[in-house]
């Protein structure tokens, strides 16, 4: 009777109490705590029970750590970069034909925390992935005598709550006039996923009067850059300036660092985004 109770404890022990199962198994195997004569049938039942318990625990662990959990999600701020969203219709930057769900599936399958690179602040990271799953083309070009007439300026805000700032960009239609798209904009070799921590996203949402979202993924993709290099391009000077204005104006609240700002100026005086 005692052996049957022990076997029942091992097989039926809830997964939230693995210690009880281990203790029962230990008592069963310990000759000082169990009768010396144990039948072959009892041993077979004991081994089978341990296998069942181990398999159940492993299955539970796989379920809790497994496929449904995401490390990366596309933040609503980045929805404008996917043509399945209405906001993409008014966005002149890189827009992806792939669905958000499929994009998240692919980038999560390639996610490796050891590959994260530091961003401009502790809450910001970059993840560079080979662009072998989208047709996104580069949207930053060097300024030359041949294309400088295509440059335009505008006061722009990325959403209705941001403070508009003066920007400079290439007009896509002018660049493409009489030319094939492939000749002007090659398909990008890499995608730069700009990530913000969940804590930072919640802070910025609160500052802009938005409620806390239910999303719990540790990283939100706030922007995606299609480019030909696997390292970060300098932030545009005007973006760094807006960030320094604070969360209430649509920035991140990170103080402007003159040295980094001047590096950005050195790059962007000779380059421009395509819109």
CSV table of C-alpha atoms in Angstrom, one decimal:
chain,number,residue,atom,x,y,z
A,1,UNK,CA,0.0,0.0,0.0
A,2,UNK,CA,2.8,2.4,0.9
A,3,UNK,CA,4.5,1.8,-2.5
A,4,UNK,CA,1.2,2.5,-4.4
A,5,UNK,CA,0.8,5.8,-2.5
A,6,UNK,CA,4.3,6.8,-3.4
A,7,UNK,CA,3.8,5.9,-7.1
A,8,UNK,CA,0.5,7.8,-7.1
A,9,UNK,CA,2.2,10.9,-5.6
A,10,UNK,CA,4.9,10.8,-8.3
A,11,UNK,CA,2.4,10.5,-11.2
A,12,UNK,CA,-0.3,12.8,-9.9
A,13,UNK,CA,1.9,15.4,-8.2
A,14,UNK,CA,1.0,18.8,-9.7
A,15,UNK,CA,3.8,20.4,-11.8
A,16,UNK,CA,3.8,23.4,-9.5
A,17,UNK,CA,5.1,21.1,-6.8
A,18,UNK,CA,8.1,19.3,-8.4
A,19,UNK,CA,9.9,19.1,-5.1
A,20,UNK,CA,7.2,16.7,-3.8
A,21,UNK,CA,7.7,14.4,-6.8
A,22,UNK,CA,11.4,14.4,-6.4
A,23,UNK,CA,11.1,13.7,-2.6
A,24,UNK,CA,8.7,10.8,-3.3
A,25,UNK,CA,11.1,9.4,-5.9
A,26,UNK,CA,14.0,9.7,-3.5
A,27,UNK,CA,12.2,7.9,-0.7
A,28,UNK,CA,11.3,5.2,-3.1
A,29,UNK,CA,14.9,4.7,-4.2
A,30,UNK,CA,16.4,5.0,-0.7
A,31,UNK,CA,16.6,1.7,1.1
A,32,UNK,CA,16.6,3.4,4.5
A,33,UNK,CA,13.2,4.9,4.0
A,34,UNK,CA,11.5,2.1,2.0
A,35,UNK,CA,11.2,-1.7,2.4
A,36,UNK,CA,14.2,-3.6,1.2
A,37,UNK,CA,12.3,-6.1,-1.0
A,38,UNK,CA,10.7,-4.3,-3.9
A,39,UNK,CA,9.2,-6.4,-6.7
A,40,UNK,CA,10.4,-6.0,-10.3
A,41,UNK,CA,6.9,-4.9,-11.3
A,42,UNK,CA,7.1,-2.1,-8.7
A,43,UNK,CA,10.5,-1.0,-10.1
A,44,UNK,CA,9.1,-0.8,-13.6
A,45,UNK,CA,6.1,1.2,-12.5
A,46,UNK,CA,8.5,3.5,-10.6
A,47,UNK,CA,10.7,4.1,-13.7
A,48,UNK,CA,7.7,4.7,-15.9
A,49,UNK,CA,6.3,7.2,-13.4
A,50,UNK,CA,9.5,9.1,-13.2
A,51,UNK,CA,9.5,9.3,-17.0
A,52,UNK,CA,5.9,10.6,-17.1
A,53,UNK,CA,6.7,13.2,-14.5
A,54,UNK,CA,9.9,14.4,-16.2
A,55,UNK,CA,8.1,14.6,-19.6
A,56,UNK,CA,5.2,16.5,-18.2
A,57,UNK,CA,7.6,19.0,-16.5
A,58,UNK,CA,9.6,19.5,-19.7
A,59,UNK,CA,6.5,20.0,-21.7
A,60,UNK,CA,5.2,22.6,-19.2
A,61,UNK,CA,8.5,24.4,-19.3
A,62,UNK,CA,8.5,24.4,-23.1
A,63,UNK,CA,5.0,25.8,-23.1
A,64,UNK,CA,5.8,28.6,-20.7
A,65,UNK,CA,9.0,29.6,-22.5
A,66,UNK,CA,7.9,28.8,-26.0
A,67,UNK,CA,6.6,30.0,-29.2
A,68,UNK,CA,3.9,32.5,-28.3
A,69,UNK,CA,6.2,34.8,-26.3
A,70,UNK,CA,7.7,37.6,-28.3
A,71,UNK,CA,10.8,39.6,-27.6
A,72,UNK,CA,10.0,42.1,-30.3
A,73,UNK,CA,6.8,43.7,-31.4
A,74,UNK,CA,6.1,46.5,-33.9
A,75,UNK,CA,5.1,49.5,-31.8
A,76,UNK,CA,2.0,51.5,-33.0
A,77,UNK,CA,4.4,54.4,-33.7
A,78,UNK,CA,5.9,52.2,-36.5
A,79,UNK,CA,2.6,51.1,-38.0
A,80,UNK,CA,3.0,53.8,-40.7
A,81,UNK,CA,5.8,51.7,-42.2
A,82,UNK,CA,3.4,48.9,-43.2
A,83,UNK,CA,1.0,49.3,-46.1
A,84,UNK,CA,-1.7,47.3,-44.3
A,85,UNK,CA,-2.2,50.3,-42.1
A,86,UNK,CA,-4.1,53.4,-43.0
A,87,UNK,CA,-1.3,55.7,-41.6
A,88,UNK,CA,1.1,54.4,-44.3
A,89,UNK,CA,-0.8,56.2,-47.0
A,90,UNK,CA,0.5,59.6,-45.8
A,91,UNK,CA,4.0,58.3,-45.0
A,92,UNK,CA,6.8,59.0,-47.5
A,93,UNK,CA,9.5,56.9,-45.9
A,94,UNK,CA,10.1,53.1,-46.2
A,95,UNK,CA,6.8,51.2,-46.3
A,96,UNK,CA,6.8,47.4,-46.2
A,97,UNK,CA,4.5,45.2,-48.2
A,98,UNK,CA,4.9,42.4,-45.7
A,99,UNK,CA,2.3,42.2,-42.9
A,100,UNK,CA,3.1,43.2,-39.4
A,101,UNK,CA,2.4,39.7,-38.1
A,102,UNK,CA,4.7,38.1,-40.6
A,103,UNK,CA,7.4,40.7,-40.0
A,104,UNK,CA,7.2,40.0,-36.3
A,105,UNK,CA,7.3,36.3,-36.8
A,106,UNK,CA,10.5,36.5,-38.9
A,107,UNK,CA,12.4,39.0,-36.7
A,108,UNK,CA,11.6,37.1,-33.5
A,109,UNK,CA,12.9,33.9,-35.1
A,110,UNK,CA,16.2,35.7,-35.7
A,111,UNK,CA,16.3,37.6,-32.4
A,112,UNK,CA,19.6,37.1,-30.6
A,113,UNK,CA,20.1,39.4,-27.5
A,114,UNK,CA,23.9,39.1,-27.9
A,115,UNK,CA,23.6,40.9,-31.3
A,116,UNK,CA,21.9,44.0,-29.8
A,117,UNK,CA,23.9,47.2,-30.3
A,118,UNK,CA,23.8,50.2,-28.1
A,119,UNK,CA,21.7,53.2,-29.2
A,120,UNK,CA,21.8,56.8,-28.3
A,121,UNK,CA,20.4,56.1,-24.8
A,122,UNK,CA,20.3,53.1,-22.4
A,123,UNK,CA,16.7,52.3,-23.4
A,124,UNK,CA,17.5,52.3,-27.1
A,125,UNK,CA,19.1,49.4,-29.0
A,126,UNK,CA,19.7,48.4,-32.6
A,127,UNK,CA,19.3,45.0,-34.2
A,128,UNK,CA,20.7,44.6,-37.7
A,129,UNK,CA,19.2,41.9,-39.9
A,130,UNK,CA,20.0,40.8,-43.4
A,131,UNK,CA,17.3,42.1,-45.6
A,132,UNK,CA,16.5,38.8,-47.4
A,133,UNK,CA,12.7,38.8,-46.7
A,134,UNK,CA,11.5,42.3,-47.9
A,135,UNK,CA,11.9,44.3,-51.0
A,136,UNK,CA,12.6,47.5,-49.1
A,137,UNK,CA,15.0,49.9,-50.9
A,138,UNK,CA,17.5,52.3,-49.4
A,139,UNK,CA,16.0,55.7,-48.6
A,140,UNK,CA,19.1,57.7,-47.8
A,141,UNK,CA,21.2,59.1,-50.7
A,142,UNK,CA,24.4,61.2,-50.9
A,143,UNK,CA,23.8,64.8,-52.1
A,144,UNK,CA,25.4,65.4,-55.5
A,145,UNK,CA,25.3,68.1,-58.1
A,146,UNK,CA,23.1,65.8,-60.2
A,147,UNK,CA,20.4,65.4,-57.6
A,148,UNK,CA,20.6,68.5,-55.3
A,149,UNK,CA,17.8,70.1,-57.3
A,150,UNK,CA,15.5,67.4,-55.9
A,151,UNK,CA,16.0,68.6,-52.3
A,152,UNK,CA,13.0,70.0,-50.5
A,153,UNK,CA,12.3,71.4,-47.0
A,154,UNK,CA,9.2,71.2,-44.8
A,155,UNK,CA,8.0,71.5,-41.3
A,156,UNK,CA,7.0,68.1,-40.2
A,157,UNK,CA,5.7,66.2,-37.2
A,158,UNK,CA,5.6,62.4,-37.1
A,159,UNK,CA,2.2,62.4,-35.4
A,160,UNK,CA,-0.3,65.0,-34.3
A,161,UNK,CA,1.1,65.4,-30.8
A,162,UNK,CA,4.7,66.1,-31.9
A,163,UNK,CA,6.2,69.5,-32.3
A,164,UNK,CA,6.8,70.2,-36.0
A,165,UNK,CA,10.4,70.8,-36.9
A,166,UNK,CA,12.2,71.9,-40.1
A,167,UNK,CA,13.4,68.9,-42.2
A,168,UNK,CA,15.3,68.5,-45.5
A,169,UNK,CA,14.7,65.6,-47.8
A,170,UNK,CA,14.8,64.4,-51.4
A,171,UNK,CA,11.6,64.4,-53.3
A,172,UNK,CA,11.1,60.8,-54.5
A,173,UNK,CA,9.0,61.8,-57.6
A,174,UNK,CA,11.7,64.2,-58.8
A,175,UNK,CA,14.5,61.6,-58.3
A,176,UNK,CA,12.5,59.1,-60.3
A,177,UNK,CA,11.5,61.4,-63.1
A,178,UNK,CA,12.4,59.5,-66.4
A,179,UNK,CA,14.3,56.8,-64.4
A,180,UNK,CA,13.7,53.3,-63.3
A,181,UNK,CA,13.3,52.8,-59.5
A,182,UNK,CA,16.0,50.1,-59.4
A,183,UNK,CA,18.5,52.5,-60.9
A,184,UNK,CA,17.9,55.1,-58.2
A,185,UNK,CA,17.1,53.0,-55.2
A,186,UNK,CA,18.8,49.6,-54.8
A,187,UNK,CA,17.2,47.0,-52.5
A,188,UNK,CA,18.7,47.5,-49.1
A,189,UNK,CA,21.2,44.9,-47.8
A,190,UNK,CA,20.2,45.4,-44.2
A,191,UNK,CA,17.4,46.4,-42.0
A,192,UNK,CA,18.2,48.5,-38.9
A,193,UNK,CA,15.5,47.7,-36.3
A,194,UNK,CA,15.5,50.6,-33.7
A,195,UNK,CA,14.2,49.3,-30.4
A,196,UNK,CA,12.9,51.0,-27.3
A,197,UNK,CA,12.5,49.3,-24.0
A,198,UNK,CA,9.0,48.6,-22.8
A,199,UNK,CA,9.6,50.9,-19.8
A,200,UNK,CA,10.6,53.8,-22.0
A,201,UNK,CA,7.6,53.3,-24.3
A,202,UNK,CA,5.3,53.4,-21.4
A,203,UNK,CA,6.9,56.6,-20.1
A,204,UNK,CA,6.5,58.3,-23.4
A,205,UNK,CA,2.9,57.1,-23.9
A,206,UNK,CA,2.1,58.5,-20.4
A,207,UNK,CA,3.7,61.9,-21.2
A,208,UNK,CA,1.7,62.1,-24.4
A,209,UNK,CA,-1.5,61.4,-22.5
A,210,UNK,CA,-1.9,57.8,-23.7
A,211,UNK,CA,-2.9,55.0,-21.4
A,212,UNK,CA,-0.6,52.1,-20.6
A,213,UNK,CA,-0.8,49.4,-23.2
A,214,UNK,CA,-1.3,45.7,-22.4
A,215,UNK,CA,1.7,44.7,-24.5
A,216,UNK,CA,4.5,43.1,-22.4
A,217,UNK,CA,7.2,42.3,-25.0
A,218,UNK,CA,10.5,43.7,-23.7
A,219,UNK,CA,11.3,45.6,-26.9
A,220,UNK,CA,9.2,47.7,-29.2
A,221,UNK,CA,10.3,48.4,-32.8
A,222,UNK,CA,9.8,52.1,-33.1
A,223,UNK,CA,11.5,52.6,-36.5
A,224,UNK,CA,13.0,50.5,-39.3
A,225,UNK,CA,15.7,51.8,-41.6
A,226,UNK,CA,16.5,50.1,-44.9
A,227,UNK,CA,20.2,50.6,-45.6
A,228,UNK,CA,23.4,49.1,-47.1
A,229,UNK,CA,25.5,49.0,-43.9
A,230,UNK,CA,25.2,46.9,-40.8
A,231,UNK,CA,25.8,49.7,-38.3
A,232,UNK,CA,23.9,52.7,-37.1
A,233,UNK,CA,23.6,55.8,-39.3
A,234,UNK,CA,23.9,59.0,-37.3
A,235,UNK,CA,20.6,60.4,-36.0
A,236,UNK,CA,19.5,63.5,-37.9
A,237,UNK,CA,20.4,66.6,-36.0
A,238,UNK,CA,16.9,67.9,-35.9
A,239,UNK,CA,15.7,64.6,-34.3
A,240,UNK,CA,18.4,64.9,-31.6
A,241,UNK,CA,17.2,68.4,-31.0
A,242,UNK,CA,13.6,67.4,-30.7
A,243,UNK,CA,14.5,64.5,-28.3
A,244,UNK,CA,16.2,67.1,-26.1
A,245,UNK,CA,12.9,69.1,-25.9
A,246,UNK,CA,11.3,66.4,-23.8
A,247,UNK,CA,8.6,63.8,-23.9
A,248,UNK,CA,5.8,66.4,-23.9
A,249,UNK,CA,7.0,67.6,-27.3
A,250,UNK,CA,7.3,64.1,-28.8
A,251,UNK,CA,10.9,63.6,-27.9
A,252,UNK,CA,12.6,61.1,-25.6
A,253,UNK,CA,13.9,63.6,-23.1
A,254,UNK,CA,17.6,62.6,-23.7
A,255,UNK,CA,19.9,65.6,-23.3
A,256,UNK,CA,21.7,66.8,-26.5
A,257,UNK,CA,25.4,65.8,-26.5
A,258,UNK,CA,27.3,68.4,-28.6
A,259,UNK,CA,30.0,65.9,-29.7
A,260,UNK,CA,27.4,63.4,-31.0
A,261,UNK,CA,25.4,66.2,-32.6
A,262,UNK,CA,28.4,67.4,-34.5
A,263,UNK,CA,29.0,63.9,-35.8
A,264,UNK,CA,25.5,63.9,-37.1
A,265,UNK,CA,25.9,67.2,-38.8
A,266,UNK,CA,29.1,66.0,-40.5
A,267,UNK,CA,27.2,63.1,-42.0
A,268,UNK,CA,23.8,64.7,-42.8
A,269,UNK,CA,25.3,67.8,-44.5
A,270,UNK,CA,26.2,65.5,-47.4
A,271,UNK,CA,23.2,63.1,-47.2
A,272,UNK,CA,19.4,63.3,-47.1
A,273,UNK,CA,16.5,61.0,-46.6
A,274,UNK,CA,14.1,60.3,-49.5
A,275,UNK,CA,10.5,61.1,-48.9
